[in-house]
CSV table of C-alpha atoms in Angstrom, one decimal:
chain,number,residue,atom,x,y,z
A,1,MET,CA,-153.8,32.0,54.0
A,2,LYS,CA,-151.0,30.4,52.5
A,3,THR,CA,-150.7,28.3,55.8
A,4,TYR,CA,-154.2,27.0,55.4
A,5,ARG,CA,-153.7,26.2,51.6
A,6,SER,CA,-150.4,24.3,52.5
A,7,THR,CA,-152.3,22.4,55.3
A,8,LEU,CA,-154.9,21.6,52.8
A,9,ARG,CA,-152.5,20.2,50.4
A,10,THR,CA,-150.7,18.1,53.0
A,11,MET,CA,-154.1,16.5,53.9
A,12,LYS,CA,-154.9,15.8,50.4
A,13,LEU,CA,-151.5,14.1,49.9
A,14,ILE,CA,-152.0,12.0,53.2
A,15,ILE,CA,-155.3,11.0,52.0
A,16,PHE,CA,-154.1,10.0,48.3
A,17,VAL,CA,-151.2,8.1,50.0
A,18,CYS,CA,-153.7,6.1,52.1
A,19,GLN,CA,-155.8,5.3,49.1
A,20,LEU,CA,-152.8,4.2,47.2
A,21,GLY,CA,-151.9,2.0,50.1
A,22,LEU,CA,-155.3,0.5,50.3
A,23,ILE,CA,-155.2,-0.3,46.5
A,24,LEU,CA,-151.7,-1.7,46.8
A,25,ARG,CA,-152.9,-3.8,49.8
A,26,THR,CA,-155.8,-5.1,47.7
A,27,ASP,CA,-153.6,-6.0,44.9
A,28,ALA,CA,-151.3,-7.9,47.4
A,29,GLN,CA,-154.3,-9.7,49.2
A,30,ILE,CA,-156.3,-10.7,46.2
A,31,PRO,CA,-154.0,-12.1,43.4
A,32,ALA,CA,-154.5,-11.1,39.7
A,33,PRO,CA,-156.0,-14.6,38.6
A,34,CYS,CA,-158.6,-14.2,41.3
A,35,ILE,CA,-159.8,-10.7,40.3
A,36,VAL,CA,-161.6,-11.8,37.2
A,37,SER,CA,-162.5,-15.3,38.5
A,38,ASP,CA,-166.0,-16.4,39.1
A,39,THR,CA,-164.8,-17.8,42.4
A,40,ASN,CA,-163.7,-14.5,43.6
A,41,ARG,CA,-166.4,-14.7,46.5
A,42,PRO,CA,-166.7,-15.6,50.1
A,43,PRO,CA,-166.1,-19.5,50.9
A,44,ALA,CA,-168.8,-22.2,50.2
A,45,ASN,CA,-169.3,-25.7,50.8
A,46,SER,CA,-169.0,-26.4,47.2
A,47,ASP,CA,-165.4,-25.1,47.2
A,48,ILE,CA,-163.8,-28.4,48.0
A,49,SER,CA,-163.8,-31.6,45.7
A,50,VAL,CA,-162.8,-35.0,46.8
A,51,VAL,CA,-161.5,-37.8,44.6
A,52,CYS,CA,-161.3,-41.2,46.5
A,53,GLY,CA,-158.6,-42.9,44.4
A,54,THR,CA,-157.3,-46.5,44.7
A,55,GLU,CA,-153.9,-45.3,46.1
A,56,TYR,CA,-154.5,-41.6,47.2
A,57,MET,CA,-157.3,-39.3,48.4
A,58,ASP,CA,-157.2,-36.0,46.4
A,59,LEU,CA,-158.2,-32.9,47.7
A,60,SER,CA,-159.0,-29.7,45.6
A,61,ILE,CA,-160.1,-26.4,47.1
A,62,PHE,CA,-160.8,-23.0,45.3
A,63,LEU,CA,-158.2,-20.6,46.5
A,64,CYS,CA,-159.9,-17.4,45.5
A,65,PRO,CA,-162.5,-17.7,48.4
A,66,VAL,CA,-159.7,-18.5,50.7
A,67,TYR,CA,-158.0,-15.1,49.7
A,68,GLN,CA,-161.4,-13.3,50.0
A,69,ALA,CA,-161.5,-14.6,53.6
A,70,LEU,CA,-158.1,-12.9,54.3
A,71,TYR,CA,-156.1,-16.3,54.2
A,72,ASN,CA,-153.7,-17.9,51.6
A,73,GLU,CA,-152.6,-21.4,50.8
A,74,SER,CA,-150.0,-21.3,53.6
A,75,LEU,CA,-152.7,-20.8,56.2
A,76,LEU,CA,-154.8,-24.0,55.2
A,77,VAL,CA,-153.6,-27.4,57.0
A,78,LEU,CA,-155.2,-30.7,57.6
A,79,ASN,CA,-156.7,-31.2,60.8
A,80,ASN,CA,-154.9,-28.3,62.5
A,81,GLN,CA,-151.4,-30.1,62.3
A,82,LEU,CA,-149.4,-26.9,62.2
A,83,THR,CA,-146.0,-28.7,62.9
A,84,ARG,CA,-146.2,-31.2,60.1
A,85,PRO,CA,-145.1,-30.0,56.7
A,86,GLN,CA,-146.8,-33.0,55.1
A,87,CYS,CA,-150.3,-31.9,56.3
A,88,PHE,CA,-150.1,-28.6,54.2
A,89,GLY,CA,-151.4,-28.3,50.5
A,90,THR,CA,-149.8,-27.0,47.4
A,91,ALA,CA,-151.1,-24.0,45.3
A,92,ASP,CA,-151.9,-24.6,41.8
A,93,TRP,CA,-152.0,-21.4,39.7
A,94,SER,CA,-151.9,-23.0,36.4
A,95,VAL,CA,-155.6,-23.9,36.4
A,96,THR,CA,-158.6,-22.1,36.0
A,97,PRO,CA,-159.9,-21.3,38.7
A,98,PRO,CA,-156.8,-21.7,41.0
A,99,VAL,CA,-156.9,-24.3,43.7
A,100,VAL,CA,-154.7,-25.8,46.5
A,101,LYS,CA,-154.3,-29.3,46.5
A,102,PHE,CA,-153.9,-32.0,49.2
A,103,ARG,CA,-152.8,-35.6,48.4
A,104,ILE,CA,-153.4,-38.2,51.1
A,105,PRO,CA,-151.7,-41.6,50.5
A,106,ILE,CA,-154.0,-44.5,51.6
A,107,ASN,CA,-151.7,-46.2,54.2
A,108,GLU,CA,-152.0,-46.4,57.9
A,109,THR,CA,-149.0,-44.1,58.4
A,110,SER,CA,-150.0,-41.2,56.2
A,111,ILE,CA,-153.6,-41.4,57.6
A,112,SER,CA,-152.5,-41.2,61.1
A,113,SER,CA,-149.5,-38.6,60.6
A,114,CYS,CA,-152.3,-35.9,59.8
A,115,SER,CA,-154.7,-37.1,62.4
A,116,ASN,CA,-157.3,-38.1,59.7
A,117,ASN,CA,-160.0,-40.3,61.2
A,118,PHE,CA,-159.8,-43.9,60.2
A,119,GLN,CA,-163.0,-46.0,61.1
A,120,ILE,CA,-164.4,-49.4,60.1
A,121,ILE,CA,-167.8,-49.6,59.7
A,122,THR,CA,-170.2,-52.8,59.8
A,123,GLU,CA,-173.6,-52.4,58.4
A,124,VAL,CA,-176.5,-54.8,57.4
A,125,GLY,CA,-176.1,-55.5,53.7
A,126,SER,CA,-178.3,-53.5,51.4
A,127,GLY,CA,-178.7,-53.2,47.8
A,128,ALA,CA,-176.3,-55.4,45.9
A,129,PHE,CA,-175.5,-57.1,49.1
A,130,ALA,CA,-178.9,-57.2,50.8
A,131,ASP,CA,-178.7,-60.9,51.5
A,132,PHE,CA,-175.4,-60.4,53.5
A,133,SER,CA,-175.7,-59.8,57.2
A,134,ASN,CA,-172.5,-58.2,57.8
A,135,VAL,CA,-170.8,-55.7,55.3
A,136,GLN,CA,-167.8,-53.7,56.1
A,137,PHE,CA,-166.8,-50.2,54.8
A,138,VAL,CA,-163.6,-48.1,55.6
A,139,ASN,CA,-164.5,-44.5,56.2
A,140,ILE,CA,-161.6,-42.1,56.1
A,141,SER,CA,-162.5,-38.5,57.1
A,142,GLY,CA,-160.8,-35.2,58.1
A,143,ALA,CA,-161.0,-31.4,57.7
A,144,VAL,CA,-158.9,-28.8,56.1
A,145,ASN,CA,-158.9,-25.7,58.5
A,146,THR,CA,-157.5,-22.1,58.4
A,147,ILE,CA,-154.9,-20.8,60.6
A,148,ASP,CA,-155.6,-17.4,61.8
A,149,PRO,CA,-152.5,-15.3,62.1
A,150,SER,CA,-153.9,-12.6,64.4
A,151,VAL,CA,-152.1,-12.2,67.6
A,152,GLY,CA,-154.6,-9.9,69.5
A,153,MET,CA,-157.7,-10.7,71.4
A,154,ILE,CA,-160.1,-10.3,68.5
A,155,THR,CA,-160.1,-11.1,64.7
A,156,TYR,CA,-162.0,-9.9,61.7
A,157,ARG,CA,-161.1,-13.1,59.8
A,158,PRO,CA,-163.8,-15.8,59.5
A,159,GLN,CA,-163.1,-19.2,60.6
A,160,VAL,CA,-162.9,-21.6,57.2
A,161,LEU,CA,-163.5,-25.2,57.6
A,162,TYR,CA,-163.6,-27.8,54.8
A,163,LYS,CA,-164.7,-31.4,55.8
A,164,PHE,CA,-164.0,-34.3,53.6
A,165,SER,CA,-164.6,-38.0,53.8
A,166,CYS,CA,-164.1,-41.1,51.7
A,167,ARG,CA,-166.1,-44.3,52.0
A,168,TYR,CA,-164.5,-47.4,50.7
A,169,PRO,CA,-166.7,-50.7,50.3
A,170,MET,CA,-164.7,-53.7,51.3
A,171,HIS,CA,-166.7,-56.2,49.1
A,172,TYR,CA,-166.0,-56.7,45.4
A,173,LEU,CA,-166.9,-58.8,42.6
A,174,ILE,CA,-163.8,-59.9,40.5
A,175,ASN,CA,-163.8,-62.3,37.7
A,176,ASN,CA,-160.8,-63.7,36.1
A,177,THR,CA,-160.1,-66.9,34.0
A,178,GLN,CA,-156.9,-65.8,32.3
A,179,MET,CA,-154.6,-69.0,31.7
A,180,ALA,CA,-151.5,-67.0,30.7
A,181,VAL,CA,-148.4,-67.2,32.8
A,182,SER,CA,-148.7,-63.6,34.1
A,183,GLY,CA,-152.4,-63.7,35.3
A,184,VAL,CA,-154.4,-60.7,35.3
A,185,ASN,CA,-154.2,-57.6,37.6
A,186,ILE,CA,-157.2,-55.3,38.0
A,187,ALA,CA,-157.6,-51.9,39.2
A,188,ILE,CA,-160.9,-51.6,41.0
A,189,LYS,CA,-162.9,-48.4,41.2
A,190,ASP,CA,-166.3,-47.4,41.8
A,191,ASN,CA,-168.0,-44.3,42.8
A,192,ASN,CA,-166.9,-44.7,46.3
A,193,GLY,CA,-163.3,-45.5,45.2
A,194,SER,CA,-161.5,-48.7,46.3
A,195,PHE,CA,-159.3,-49.3,49.5
A,196,ILE,CA,-156.8,-51.5,47.7
A,197,SER,CA,-154.9,-50.9,44.6
A,198,THR,CA,-155.1,-54.2,42.8
A,199,LEU,CA,-156.5,-57.6,43.1
A,200,SER,CA,-155.1,-60.5,41.0
A,201,MET,CA,-156.4,-64.0,40.4
A,202,GLN,CA,-153.9,-66.5,39.0
A,203,LEU,CA,-154.3,-70.2,38.2
A,204,TYR,CA,-151.7,-73.1,38.9
A,205,GLN,CA,-151.3,-76.6,38.1
A,206,ASP,CA,-149.7,-77.6,41.3
A,207,ALA,CA,-150.8,-77.6,45.1
A,208,LEU,CA,-147.6,-75.5,46.0
A,209,TYR,CA,-148.8,-72.6,43.6
A,210,GLN,CA,-145.5,-72.6,41.7
A,211,GLN,CA,-146.4,-73.6,38.3
A,212,THR,CA,-148.7,-71.6,36.5
A,213,LEU,CA,-151.5,-73.3,34.4
A,214,ASN,CA,-151.4,-72.9,30.6
A,215,VAL,CA,-154.6,-74.0,28.9
A,216,PRO,CA,-154.1,-75.7,25.3
A,217,GLN,CA,-156.5,-74.8,22.5
A,218,THR,CA,-157.6,-78.3,22.5
A,219,GLY,CA,-158.8,-77.8,26.1
A,220,LEU,CA,-157.8,-79.3,29.5
A,221,ASN,CA,-158.6,-82.7,30.3
A,222,LEU,CA,-161.7,-83.6,32.4
A,223,LYS,CA,-161.2,-83.4,36.2
A,224,THR,CA,-157.8,-81.7,35.6
A,225,LYS,CA,-157.0,-80.2,39.2
A,226,ILE,CA,-157.0,-76.3,38.9
A,227,TYR,CA,-155.4,-74.2,41.8
A,228,VAL,CA,-156.8,-70.7,42.2
A,229,LEU,CA,-155.1,-67.9,44.1
A,230,VAL,CA,-156.5,-64.5,44.6
A,231,LYS,CA,-154.2,-61.8,46.4
A,232,ALA,CA,-154.3,-58.2,47.1
A,233,THR,CA,-151.2,-56.0,46.5
A,234,ASN,CA,-150.1,-52.7,48.5
A,235,LEU,CA,-152.7,-53.9,51.2
A,236,THR,CA,-152.0,-52.9,54.9
A,237,GLU,CA,-151.5,-55.7,57.3
A,238,LYS,CA,-154.8,-54.5,58.9
A,239,PHE,CA,-156.9,-56.5,56.5
A,240,ASN,CA,-157.4,-60.1,54.9
A,241,ILE,CA,-158.9,-61.2,51.7
A,242,LEU,CA,-162.3,-63.2,52.1
A,243,LEU,CA,-163.9,-64.9,49.2
A,244,ASP,CA,-167.7,-65.1,49.9
A,245,ARG,CA,-168.6,-67.0,46.7
A,246,CYS,CA,-167.0,-68.3,43.5
A,247,TYR,CA,-168.9,-69.4,40.5
A,248,ALA,CA,-168.7,-70.2,36.8
A,249,THR,CA,-170.7,-68.9,33.8
A,250,THR,CA,-170.5,-69.9,30.0
A,251,THR,CA,-170.4,-66.1,29.2
A,252,PRO,CA,-167.8,-63.5,30.3
A,253,GLN,CA,-170.6,-61.2,31.8
A,254,PRO,CA,-171.1,-62.3,35.4
A,255,LEU,CA,-174.4,-60.8,35.6
A,256,VAL,CA,-176.3,-63.9,34.0
A,257,LYS,CA,-179.1,-66.1,35.2
A,258,SER,CA,-177.4,-69.3,34.3
A,259,TYR,CA,-174.4,-70.2,36.5
A,260,TYR,CA,-173.0,-72.9,38.6
A,261,ASP,CA,-171.5,-72.4,42.2
A,262,LEU,CA,-168.1,-73.7,43.1
A,263,PHE,CA,-168.8,-72.6,46.5
A,264,VAL,CA,-171.0,-70.3,48.2
A,265,GLY,CA,-171.0,-70.1,52.1
A,266,CYS,CA,-170.8,-73.8,53.3
A,267,THR,CA,-172.4,-75.1,50.2
A,268,ARG,CA,-169.6,-76.5,47.9
A,269,ASP,CA,-169.2,-78.4,44.9
A,270,PRO,CA,-167.9,-81.9,45.8
A,271,GLN,CA,-164.7,-81.3,43.9
A,272,THR,CA,-163.9,-78.0,45.2
A,273,LYS,CA,-161.6,-77.4,48.1
A,274,VAL,CA,-161.0,-74.0,50.0
A,275,GLU,CA,-157.5,-74.1,51.4
A,276,ILE,CA,-157.0,-70.6,52.6
A,277,ASN,CA,-159.7,-67.9,53.2
A,278,GLY,CA,-160.2,-64.9,55.5
A,279,VAL,CA,-156.8,-65.6,57.2
A,280,SER,CA,-154.2,-63.7,55.3
A,281,ARG,CA,-153.8,-61.3,52.3
A,282,MET,CA,-154.5,-64.3,49.9
A,283,ALA,CA,-157.0,-66.7,49.4
A,284,GLN,CA,-156.6,-70.2,47.8
A,285,PHE,CA,-159.0,-72.9,46.6
A,286,SER,CA,-159.1,-75.6,44.0
A,287,PHE,CA,-161.7,-77.4,41.7
A,288,GLU,CA,-161.6,-80.0,38.9
A,289,ALA,CA,-162.1,-79.0,35.4
A,290,PHE,CA,-165.7,-80.0,34.2
A,291,ARG,CA,-168.0,-79.4,31.1
A,292,PHE,CA,-171.3,-77.6,31.0
A,293,VAL,CA,-174.1,-79.8,29.7
A,294,GLU,CA,-175.0,-77.2,27.1
A,295,HIS,CA,-171.7,-78.0,25.3
A,296,LYS,CA,-172.4,-81.7,25.0
A,297,ASN,CA,-172.2,-81.6,21.3
A,298,LEU,CA,-169.0,-79.6,21.1
A,299,SER,CA,-165.5,-80.7,21.1
A,300,VAL,CA,-164.6,-78.2,23.9
A,301,SER,CA,-166.6,-76.7,26.7
A,302,THR,CA,-165.6,-73.0,27.8
A,303,PHE,CA,-166.4,-71.1,30.8
A,304,TYR,CA,-165.4,-68.2,33.0
A,305,ILE,CA,-164.7,-68.1,36.9
A,306,HIS,CA,-166.1,-65.1,39.0
A,307,CYS,CA,-165.5,-64.4,42.6
A,308,VAL,CA,-167.3,-62.2,45.1
A,309,THR,CA,-164.5,-61.0,47.1
A,310,ARG,CA,-164.1,-58.7,50.1
A,311,LEU,CA,-161.8,-57.4,52.6
A,312,CYS,CA,-162.1,-58.0,56.3
A,313,GLU,CA,-160.5,-56.6,59.4
A,314,VAL,CA,-158.1,-59.1,60.8
A,315,SER,CA,-159.9,-59.0,64.3
A,316,THR,CA,-163.4,-59.6,62.8
A,317,CYS,CA,-162.6,-61.8,59.6
A,318,GLY,CA,-163.5,-64.9,61.9
A,319,SER,CA,-167.0,-63.5,62.5
A,320,LEU,CA,-167.8,-62.9,58.9
A,321,LEU,CA,-166.8,-66.5,57.8
A,322,PRO,CA,-169.9,-69.0,57.5
A,323,THR,CA,-170.8,-71.1,60.4
A,324,CYS,CA,-171.4,-74.5,58.6
A,325,GLY,CA,-174.2,-76.5,60.2
A,326,SER,CA,-176.3,-73.6,61.3
A,327,GLN,CA,-179.0,-71.8,59.1
A,328,ARG,CA,-177.3,-70.7,55.9
A,329,ARG,CA,-177.6,-67.2,54.3
A,330,ALA,CA,-179.5,-67.0,51.4
A,331,LYS,CA,-177.8,-67.5,48.1
A,332,ARG,CA,-177.5,-64.4,46.4
A,333,GLU,CA,-178.3,-64.1,42.6
A,334,VAL,CA,-175.5,-63.2,40.2
A,335,SER,CA,-177.6,-60.3,38.9
A,336,ASP,CA,-177.2,-58.7,42.4
A,337,ALA,CA,-173.3,-58.4,41.8
A,338,LEU,CA,-171.5,-55.3,41.1
A,339,ALA,CA,-171.0,-54.9,37.5
A,340,ASN,CA,-168.5,-51.9,37.5
A,341,THR,CA,-166.1,-54.0,39.4
A,342,THR,CA,-165.4,-56.7,36.8
A,343,VAL,CA,-162.9,-57.6,34.2
A,344,THR,CA,-163.2,-60.2,31.6
A,345,SER,CA,-160.2,-62.4,30.5
A,346,PRO,CA,-159.7,-65.5,28.3
A,347,LEU,CA,-161.6,-68.7,28.5
A,348,ILE,CA,-161.0,-71.9,30.4
A,349,ILE,CA,-161.3,-74.6,27.8
A,350,VAL,CA,-162.0,-78.2,28.6
A,351,GLY,CA,-162.1,-81.0,26.2
A,352,LYS,CA,-164.1,-84.3,26.1
A,353,GLN,CA,-161.4,-86.5,27.5
A,354,SER,CA,-160.9,-87.3,31.2
A,355,SER,CA,-157.5,-87.4,32.8
A,356,GLU,CA,-157.7,-91.2,33.3
A,357,GLU,CA,-158.5,-91.7,29.7
A,358,ALA,CA,-155.7,-89.5,28.8
A,359,GLN,CA,-153.2,-91.4,31.1
A,360,MET,CA,-154.3,-94.8,29.5
A,361,TYR,CA,-153.7,-93.6,26.0
A,362,MET,CA,-150.4,-92.3,26.9
A,363,ALA,CA,-149.5,-95.7,28.3
A,364,SER,CA,-150.5,-97.4,25.1
A,365,GLN,CA,-148.5,-95.0,23.2
A,366,ASP,CA,-145.4,-96.3,25.2
A,367,LYS,CA,-145.9,-100.0,24.0
A,368,GLY,CA,-144.3,-99.7,20.6
A,369,VAL,CA,-145.2,-98.8,17.0
A,370,ALA,CA,-147.0,-102.1,16.4
A,371,SER,CA,-149.7,-101.1,19.0
A,372,GLU,CA,-150.6,-98.0,16.9
A,373,ASP,CA,-152.0,-100.3,14.1
A,374,TYR,CA,-154.9,-101.7,16.4
A,375,SER,CA,-157.8,-99.9,17.8
A,376,SER,CA,-158.9,-100.9,21.5
A,377,PRO,CA,-161.7,-103.0,20.3
A,378,VAL,CA,-159.7,-105.0,18.0
A,379,VAL,CA,-157.1,-105.7,20.9
A,380,ALA,CA,-160.0,-106.8,23.0
A,381,ILE,CA,-161.2,-109.2,20.3
A,382,ILE,CA,-157.6,-110.8,19.9
A,383,ILE,CA,-157.0,-111.1,23.7
A,384,CYS,CA,-160.5,-113.0,23.8
A,385,ILE,CA,-159.6,-115.2,21.1
A,386,VAL,CA,-156.2,-116.1,22.6
A,387,ILE,CA,-157.8,-117.0,25.8
A,388,LEU,CA,-160.5,-119.1,24.2
A,389,ALA,CA,-157.7,-121.0,22.3
A,390,ILE,CA,-155.9,-121.7,25.4
A,391,LEU,CA,-158.9,-123.0,27.0
A,392,ILE,CA,-159.6,-125.5,24.1
A,393,ILE,CA,-156.2,-126.6,24.1
A,394,ALA,CA,-156.4,-127.2,28.0
A,395,MET,CA,-159.6,-129.1,27.6
A,396,GLY,CA,-158.5,-131.1,24.7
A,397,SER,CA,-155.3,-132.2,26.7
A,398,TYR,CA,-157.3,-133.1,29.7
A,399,PHE,CA,-159.6,-135.5,27.8
A,400,MET,CA,-156.7,-137.2,25.9
A,401,LEU,CA,-154.9,-137.8,29.2
A,402,TYR,CA,-158.3,-139.1,30.7
A,403,ILE,CA,-158.8,-141.5,27.9
A,404,ARG,CA,-155.4,-142.9,28.1
A,405,ARG,CA,-155.9,-143.7,31.8
A,406,ARG,CA,-159.1,-145.5,31.1
A,407,LYS,CA,-157.8,-147.9,28.6
A,408,PRO,CA,-155.7,-150.2,30.9
A,409,ILE,CA,-158.5,-150.2,33.5
A,410,MET,CA,-161.0,-151.5,30.7
A,411,GLN,CA,-158.5,-154.3,29.6
């Protein structure tokens, strides 16, 4: 009887130890922050969030469902790249709910190192770009998968796979008329992200693009040559800058009905010259300062420059450039442009005086102080009187000489 009771106690002790072991195992498998978390459940598609940034793609995945599936943060990796440390995430237990984070720099080296898929997609334009026959996008995609540590022939762990992608439009509307020395840099972001960090537009006063243009408050002289440089920074060599269209408006908002095209496709203002476009990571064009007719009663005319800009893959840029002489693409309305990718900067100011008139005025200033006392009409009258006096004296001298010669003949 005593032996039976002793055996029963031993069995109870064994069962208690097993139960305690299960409790301890559960505490080790499910961390304390997950026990009270709403995300302490099986994995779901909504567990991953993706931020398509200008320099990075940031992934966040709820950790508690991963633990529920009998995995942890060390068993999550990008595209099954087990031997590459940069392809693993980092757990963040300081946030609620806890997450594991992945950061993917947007450059060719980082994208390829973890075997993410990098694809250039060309589509027929729609929506804001409905009148463009070819619009390109960059699609970066991949997956975060779990590593099953089971060594046997079977496993009780479910396979967990989180897919992600970012779609980056390669077409943007930028506007910039800043005349300051530094120009302006803009970070372009929209709902799909942006494939480049910054676009910048700067204006110069020389054809070598070395001397930045400063605009006086009295305005630039009419027909002043303005050189425009649009470039991308932190841009891979895989892409070039392509300007589809640049135009001017009298208001800082590009989405207006009244505008003047400097160039769109093969149609160009006679004083506008496109020098570099679609062949490098910068584009260059020039135009001459002008005035809007609606400002005819004002001392200065003010306007803003806007450019529809896109990136093109080096191998396909040539096919995206307009073929002049053939059927032109329809001119798009300014109201179709993307409003959330624009910035506004200070005015271009143009005075009433032309550059030729300014040169003549400067030349007259160099003649001395005496010339400052006379206006242009007075000087013209004086010159006419002098010429007339010379003619009268010459004619009088001629008649006197003629009469003297006639006297001897008559005698």
